[in-house]
Coordinates of C-alpha atoms and ligand atoms in Angstrom, one line a residue:
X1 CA -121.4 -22.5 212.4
X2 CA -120.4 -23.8 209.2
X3 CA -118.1 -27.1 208.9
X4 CA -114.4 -26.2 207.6
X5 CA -112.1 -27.9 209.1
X6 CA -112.5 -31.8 209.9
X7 CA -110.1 -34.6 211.8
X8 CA -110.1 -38.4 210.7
X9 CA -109.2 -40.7 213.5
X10 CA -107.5 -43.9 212.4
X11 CA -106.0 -44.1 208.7
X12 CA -106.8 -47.5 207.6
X13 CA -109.1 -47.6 204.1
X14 CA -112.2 -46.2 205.8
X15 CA -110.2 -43.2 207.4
X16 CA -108.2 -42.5 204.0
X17 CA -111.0 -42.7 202.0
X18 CA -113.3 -40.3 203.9
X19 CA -109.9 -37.6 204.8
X20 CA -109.7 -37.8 201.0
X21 CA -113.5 -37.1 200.2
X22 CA -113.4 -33.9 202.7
X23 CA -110.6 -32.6 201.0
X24 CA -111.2 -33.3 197.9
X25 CA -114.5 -30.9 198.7
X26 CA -112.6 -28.0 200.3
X27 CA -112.7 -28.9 203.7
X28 CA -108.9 -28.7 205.9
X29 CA -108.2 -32.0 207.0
X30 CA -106.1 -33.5 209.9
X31 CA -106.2 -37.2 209.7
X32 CA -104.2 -39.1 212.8
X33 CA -103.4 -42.1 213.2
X34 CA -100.7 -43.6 215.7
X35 CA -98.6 -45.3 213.4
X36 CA -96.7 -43.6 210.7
X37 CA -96.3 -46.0 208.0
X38 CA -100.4 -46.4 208.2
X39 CA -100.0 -42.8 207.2
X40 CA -97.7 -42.8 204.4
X41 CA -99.8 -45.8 203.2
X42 CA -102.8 -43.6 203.6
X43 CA -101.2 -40.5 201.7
X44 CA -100.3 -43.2 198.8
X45 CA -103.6 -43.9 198.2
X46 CA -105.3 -40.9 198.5
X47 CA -103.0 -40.0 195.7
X48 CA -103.7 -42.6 193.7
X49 CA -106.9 -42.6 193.8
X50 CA -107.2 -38.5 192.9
X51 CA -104.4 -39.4 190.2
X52 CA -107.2 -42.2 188.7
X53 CA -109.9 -39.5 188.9
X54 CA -108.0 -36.9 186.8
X55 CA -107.4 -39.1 184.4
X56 CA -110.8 -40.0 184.3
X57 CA -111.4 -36.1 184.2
X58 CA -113.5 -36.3 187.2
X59 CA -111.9 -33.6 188.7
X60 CA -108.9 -31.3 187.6
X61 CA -104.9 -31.3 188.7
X62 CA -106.2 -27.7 190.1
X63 CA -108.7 -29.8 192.8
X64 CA -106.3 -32.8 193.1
X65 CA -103.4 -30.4 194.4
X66 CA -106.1 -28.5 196.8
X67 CA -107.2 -31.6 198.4
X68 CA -103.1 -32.8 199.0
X69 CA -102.4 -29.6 200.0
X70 CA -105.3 -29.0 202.7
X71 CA -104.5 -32.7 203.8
X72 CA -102.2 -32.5 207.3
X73 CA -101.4 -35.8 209.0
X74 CA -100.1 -36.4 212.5
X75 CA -99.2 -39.5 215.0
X76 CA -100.7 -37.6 218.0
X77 CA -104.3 -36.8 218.6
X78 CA -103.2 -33.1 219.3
X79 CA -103.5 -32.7 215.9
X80 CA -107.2 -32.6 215.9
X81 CA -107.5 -29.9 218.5
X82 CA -108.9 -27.5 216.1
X83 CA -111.4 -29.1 214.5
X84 CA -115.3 -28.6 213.9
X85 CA -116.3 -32.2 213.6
X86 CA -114.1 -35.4 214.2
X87 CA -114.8 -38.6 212.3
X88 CA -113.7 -41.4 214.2
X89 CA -112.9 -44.7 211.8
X90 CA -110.5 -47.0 214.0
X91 CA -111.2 -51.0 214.5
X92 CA -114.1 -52.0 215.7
X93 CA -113.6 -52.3 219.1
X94 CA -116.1 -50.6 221.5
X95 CA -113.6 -49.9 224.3
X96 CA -111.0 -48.8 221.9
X97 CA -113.3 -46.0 220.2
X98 CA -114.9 -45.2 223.5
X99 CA -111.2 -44.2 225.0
X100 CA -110.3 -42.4 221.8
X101 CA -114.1 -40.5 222.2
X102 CA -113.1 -39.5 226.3
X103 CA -109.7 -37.9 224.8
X104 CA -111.1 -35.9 222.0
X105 CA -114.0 -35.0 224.0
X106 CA -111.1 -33.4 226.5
X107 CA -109.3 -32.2 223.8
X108 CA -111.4 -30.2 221.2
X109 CA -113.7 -26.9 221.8
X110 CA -116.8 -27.0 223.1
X111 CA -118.8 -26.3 219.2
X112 CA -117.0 -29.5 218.1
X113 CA -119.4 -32.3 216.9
X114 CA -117.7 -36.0 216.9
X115 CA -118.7 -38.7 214.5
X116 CA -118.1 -42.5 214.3
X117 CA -118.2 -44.5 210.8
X118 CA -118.6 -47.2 212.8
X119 CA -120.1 -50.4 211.2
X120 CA -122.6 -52.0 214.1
X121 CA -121.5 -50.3 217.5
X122 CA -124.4 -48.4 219.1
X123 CA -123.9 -44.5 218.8
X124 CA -126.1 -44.2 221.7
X125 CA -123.4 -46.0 223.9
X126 CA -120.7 -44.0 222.5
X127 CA -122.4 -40.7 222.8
X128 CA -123.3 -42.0 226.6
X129 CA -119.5 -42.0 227.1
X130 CA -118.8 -38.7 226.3
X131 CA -119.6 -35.2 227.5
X132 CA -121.1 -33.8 224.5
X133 CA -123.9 -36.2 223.7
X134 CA -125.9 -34.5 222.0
X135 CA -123.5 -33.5 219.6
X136 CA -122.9 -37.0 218.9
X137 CA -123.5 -38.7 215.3
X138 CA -122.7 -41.7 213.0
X139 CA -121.5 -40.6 209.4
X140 CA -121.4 -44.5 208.1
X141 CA -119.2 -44.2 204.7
X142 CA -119.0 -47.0 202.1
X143 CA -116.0 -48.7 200.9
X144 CA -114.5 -47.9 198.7
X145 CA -115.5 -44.3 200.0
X146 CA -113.9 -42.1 197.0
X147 CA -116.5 -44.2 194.9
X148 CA -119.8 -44.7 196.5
X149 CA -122.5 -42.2 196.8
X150 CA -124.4 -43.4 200.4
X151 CA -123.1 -42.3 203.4
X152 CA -125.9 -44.0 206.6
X153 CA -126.5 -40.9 209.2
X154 CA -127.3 -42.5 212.3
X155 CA -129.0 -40.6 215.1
X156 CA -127.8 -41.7 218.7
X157 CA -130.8 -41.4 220.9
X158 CA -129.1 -37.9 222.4
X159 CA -128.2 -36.3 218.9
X160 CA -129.5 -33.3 218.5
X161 CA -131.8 -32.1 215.8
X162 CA -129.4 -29.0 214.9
X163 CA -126.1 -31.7 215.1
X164 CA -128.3 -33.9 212.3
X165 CA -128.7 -30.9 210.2
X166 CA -125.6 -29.7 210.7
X167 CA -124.1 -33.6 209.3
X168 CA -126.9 -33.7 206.5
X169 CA -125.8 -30.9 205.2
X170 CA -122.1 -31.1 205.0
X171 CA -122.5 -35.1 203.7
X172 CA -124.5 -33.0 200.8
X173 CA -121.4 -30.7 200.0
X174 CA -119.1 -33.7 199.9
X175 CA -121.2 -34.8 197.5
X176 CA -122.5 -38.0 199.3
X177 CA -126.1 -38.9 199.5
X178 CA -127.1 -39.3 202.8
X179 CA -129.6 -41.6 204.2
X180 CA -130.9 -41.6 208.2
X181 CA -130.8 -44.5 210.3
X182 CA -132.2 -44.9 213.8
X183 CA -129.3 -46.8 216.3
X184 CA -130.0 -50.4 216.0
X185 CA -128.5 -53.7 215.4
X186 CA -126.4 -53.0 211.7
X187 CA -128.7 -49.9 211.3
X188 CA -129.9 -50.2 207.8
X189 CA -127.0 -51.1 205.6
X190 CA -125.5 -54.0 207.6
X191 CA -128.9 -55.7 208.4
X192 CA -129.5 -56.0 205.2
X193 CA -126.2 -56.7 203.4
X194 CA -124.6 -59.0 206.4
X195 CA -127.3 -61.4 206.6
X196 CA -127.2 -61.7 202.3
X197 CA -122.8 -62.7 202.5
X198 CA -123.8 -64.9 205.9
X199 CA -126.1 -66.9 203.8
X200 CA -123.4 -67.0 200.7
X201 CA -121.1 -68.3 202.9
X202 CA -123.6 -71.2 204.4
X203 CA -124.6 -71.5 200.5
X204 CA -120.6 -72.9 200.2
X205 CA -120.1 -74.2 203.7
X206 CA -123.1 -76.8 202.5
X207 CA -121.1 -77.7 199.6
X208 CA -124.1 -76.4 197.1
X209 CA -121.5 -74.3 195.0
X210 CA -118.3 -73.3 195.0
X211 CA -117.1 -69.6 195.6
X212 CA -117.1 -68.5 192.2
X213 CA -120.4 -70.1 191.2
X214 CA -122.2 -68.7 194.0
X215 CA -120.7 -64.9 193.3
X216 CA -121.3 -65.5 189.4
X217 CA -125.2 -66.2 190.3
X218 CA -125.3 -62.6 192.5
X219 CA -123.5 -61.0 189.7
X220 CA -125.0 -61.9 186.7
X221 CA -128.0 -63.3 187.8
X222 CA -128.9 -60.4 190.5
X223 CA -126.4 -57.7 188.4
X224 CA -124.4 -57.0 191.7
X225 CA -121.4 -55.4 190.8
X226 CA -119.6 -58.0 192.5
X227 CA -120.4 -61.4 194.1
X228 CA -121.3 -61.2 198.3
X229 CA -117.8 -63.7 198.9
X230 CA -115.7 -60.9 196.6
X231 CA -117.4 -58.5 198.7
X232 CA -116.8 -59.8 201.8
X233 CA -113.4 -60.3 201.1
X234 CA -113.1 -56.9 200.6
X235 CA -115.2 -55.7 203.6
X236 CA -112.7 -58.2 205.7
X237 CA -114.2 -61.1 207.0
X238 CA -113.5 -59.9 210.5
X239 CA -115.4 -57.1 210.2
X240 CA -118.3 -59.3 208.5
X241 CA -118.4 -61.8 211.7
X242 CA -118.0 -58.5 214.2
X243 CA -120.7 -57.1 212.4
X244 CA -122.7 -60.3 212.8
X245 CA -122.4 -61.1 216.5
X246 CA -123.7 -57.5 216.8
X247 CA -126.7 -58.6 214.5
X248 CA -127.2 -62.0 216.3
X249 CA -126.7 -60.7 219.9
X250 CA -128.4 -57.0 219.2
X251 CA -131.5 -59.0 218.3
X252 CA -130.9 -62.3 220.2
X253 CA -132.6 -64.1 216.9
X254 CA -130.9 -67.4 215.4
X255 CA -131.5 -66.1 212.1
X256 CA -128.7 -64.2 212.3
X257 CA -126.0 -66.6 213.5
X258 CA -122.8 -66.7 212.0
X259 CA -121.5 -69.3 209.5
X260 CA -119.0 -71.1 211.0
X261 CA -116.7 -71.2 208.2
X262 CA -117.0 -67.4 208.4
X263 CA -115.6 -67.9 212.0
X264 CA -112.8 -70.2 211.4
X265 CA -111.5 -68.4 208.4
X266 CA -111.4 -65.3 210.6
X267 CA -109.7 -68.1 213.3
X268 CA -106.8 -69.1 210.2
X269 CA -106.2 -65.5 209.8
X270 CA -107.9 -65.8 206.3
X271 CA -109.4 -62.4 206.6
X272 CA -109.6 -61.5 203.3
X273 CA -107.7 -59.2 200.4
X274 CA -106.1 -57.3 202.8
X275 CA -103.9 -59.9 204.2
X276 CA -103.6 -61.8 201.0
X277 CA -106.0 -64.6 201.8
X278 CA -109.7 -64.7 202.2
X279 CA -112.2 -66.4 199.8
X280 CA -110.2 -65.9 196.8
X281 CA -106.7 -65.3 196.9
X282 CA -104.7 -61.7 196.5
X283 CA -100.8 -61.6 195.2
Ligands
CAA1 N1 -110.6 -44.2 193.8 C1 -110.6 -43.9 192.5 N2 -110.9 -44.9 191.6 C2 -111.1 -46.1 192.1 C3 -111.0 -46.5 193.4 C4 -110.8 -45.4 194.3 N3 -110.7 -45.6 195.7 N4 -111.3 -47.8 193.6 C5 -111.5 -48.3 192.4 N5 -111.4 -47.3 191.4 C6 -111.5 -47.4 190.0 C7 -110.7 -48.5 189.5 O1 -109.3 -48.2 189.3 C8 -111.3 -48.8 188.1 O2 -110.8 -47.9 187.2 P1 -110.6 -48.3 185.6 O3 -112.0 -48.6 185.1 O4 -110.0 -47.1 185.0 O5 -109.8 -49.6 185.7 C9 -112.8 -48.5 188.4 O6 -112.8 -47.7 189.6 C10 -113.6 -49.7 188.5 O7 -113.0 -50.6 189.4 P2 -112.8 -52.1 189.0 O8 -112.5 -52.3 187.6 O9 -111.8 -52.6 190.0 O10 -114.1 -52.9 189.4 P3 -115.6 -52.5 189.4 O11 -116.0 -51.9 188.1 O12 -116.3 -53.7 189.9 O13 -115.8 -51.4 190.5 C11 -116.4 -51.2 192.8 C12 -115.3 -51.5 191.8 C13 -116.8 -49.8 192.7 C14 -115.8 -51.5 194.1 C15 -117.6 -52.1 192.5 O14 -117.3 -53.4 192.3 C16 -118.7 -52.0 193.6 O15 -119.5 -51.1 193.6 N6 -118.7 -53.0 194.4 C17 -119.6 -53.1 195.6 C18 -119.1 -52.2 196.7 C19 -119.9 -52.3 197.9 O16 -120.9 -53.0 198.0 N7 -119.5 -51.5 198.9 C20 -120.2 -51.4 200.1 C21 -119.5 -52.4 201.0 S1 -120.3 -52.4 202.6 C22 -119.6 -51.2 203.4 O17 -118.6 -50.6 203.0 C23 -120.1 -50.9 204.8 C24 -119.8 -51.8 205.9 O18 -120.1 -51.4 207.0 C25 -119.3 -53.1 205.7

């Protein structure tokens, strides 16, 4: 049965950005998220961002008002009772998503196939928790999502060979490249990329550059498109030490332990340009 309609759970950048990409494609969206000023903050972006791409003439005003218009938000998670698949991008907290999971799972009919863009969590657990496990996947988007091509497909160890299909196909028709991961510590992305802005952040914890030295050497030098401290701030620098506690217990190797200036700026609040403050400072 083909994908049409699709629910994003939890409206932060992540769930905007992919609720924008879905409809942006053709898909009916409901994207929920408890709190409605998340929402209208959510709705002002997608805007924004489809405003940027017309001007841009990526797409027309024709697909920009299509996408608005098959984009439905709600507070409750009623609202995703009719979906085919449900992409779940809340906080990273295991027994938070796992909850959400056992309520959806109640809630939608039996074809429905749920997704997490989570970051590090293990699918398998998730999937575990649930009564559908086979129809159980991780659809791991970029940020920012409108933007980047990759989306990381990460088979739980129940997921079924026709849920895959089913996911690598649709991630084709939103026009996202999709790669497969097997479920383990950071999968492929954030084993590679978290270990890289860990060892920037030791590079200035040591004192052997400052922040804007260190991201001018990955920039120029390496021809990121932004230094690993830029990028962390705009990960969120509690994601990036969540992400490595996963990497350094998942594997129980010290290569992977995190810097502690990574853990007290996440301790000062300092967790980057979406408060204001991270490595670099945002007015
Ligand atoms: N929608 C539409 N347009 C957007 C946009 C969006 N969401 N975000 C940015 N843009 C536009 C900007 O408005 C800008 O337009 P103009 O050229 O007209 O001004 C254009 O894109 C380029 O943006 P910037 O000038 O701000 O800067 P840039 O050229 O450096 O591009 C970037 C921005 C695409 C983010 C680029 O820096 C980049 O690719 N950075 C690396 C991103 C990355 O590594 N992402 C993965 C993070 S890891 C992750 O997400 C997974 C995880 O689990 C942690």
């Amino acid at each position: 049965m083909a994908i049409q309609t699709v629910g994003v759970l939890g409206a932060g950048t992540m769930g905007n950005g992919i609720a924008q990409v879905f409809a942006q494609h053709g898909l009916t969206v409901h994207l929920v998220d408890k709190q409605p000023l998340q929402l209208d903050a959510a709705l002002a972006s997608i805007d924004k961002s489809l405003t940027k791409f017309v001007e841009k003439d990526k797409i027309t005003e024709d697909i920009k008002a299509g996408a608005l218009g098959r984009l439905h938000t709600h507070t409750e998670l009623k609202g995703l009772a009719e979906c085919d698949l449900v992409v779940e991008a809340v906080t990273e907290n295991e027994a938070t998503k796992i909850a959400l999971f056992k309520q959806v799972d109640d809630l939608c009919p039996e074809h429905t196939i749920l997704a997490s863009n989570t970051s590090a969590i293990s699918l398998t657990r998730m999937a575990a928790a649930t009564s559908r496990p086979s129809q159980f996947v991780g659809m791991h988007f970029m940020n920012p999502v409108p933007l980047m091509k990759l989306v990381e497909l990460i088979r739980a160890r129940q997921t079924s060979d026709e849920t895959y299909q089913a996911i690598h196909l649709l991630s084709e028709e939103i026009g996202k490249v999709p790669v497969t991961a097997g479920d383990y510590p950071g999968f492929v992305s954030n084993r590679i990329l978290m270990p890289m802005i860990n060892e920037a952040i030791f590079t200035l914890y040591e004192g052997v550059a400052t922040a804007e030295d260190i991201d001018t050497v990955m920039q120029l030098g390496m021809n990121h498109p932004m230094g690993p401290l830029k990028l962390a701030d705009m990960i969120g620098l509690d994601t990036c030490l969540f992400i490595m506690k996963v990497l350094y217990e998942g594997f129980n190797d010290p290569k992977y332990r995190p810097c502690p200036l990574l853990q007290q700026m996440v301790d000062a609040g300092y967790t980057g340009r979406k408060n204001g403050r991270g490595f670099y400072s945002y007015d």
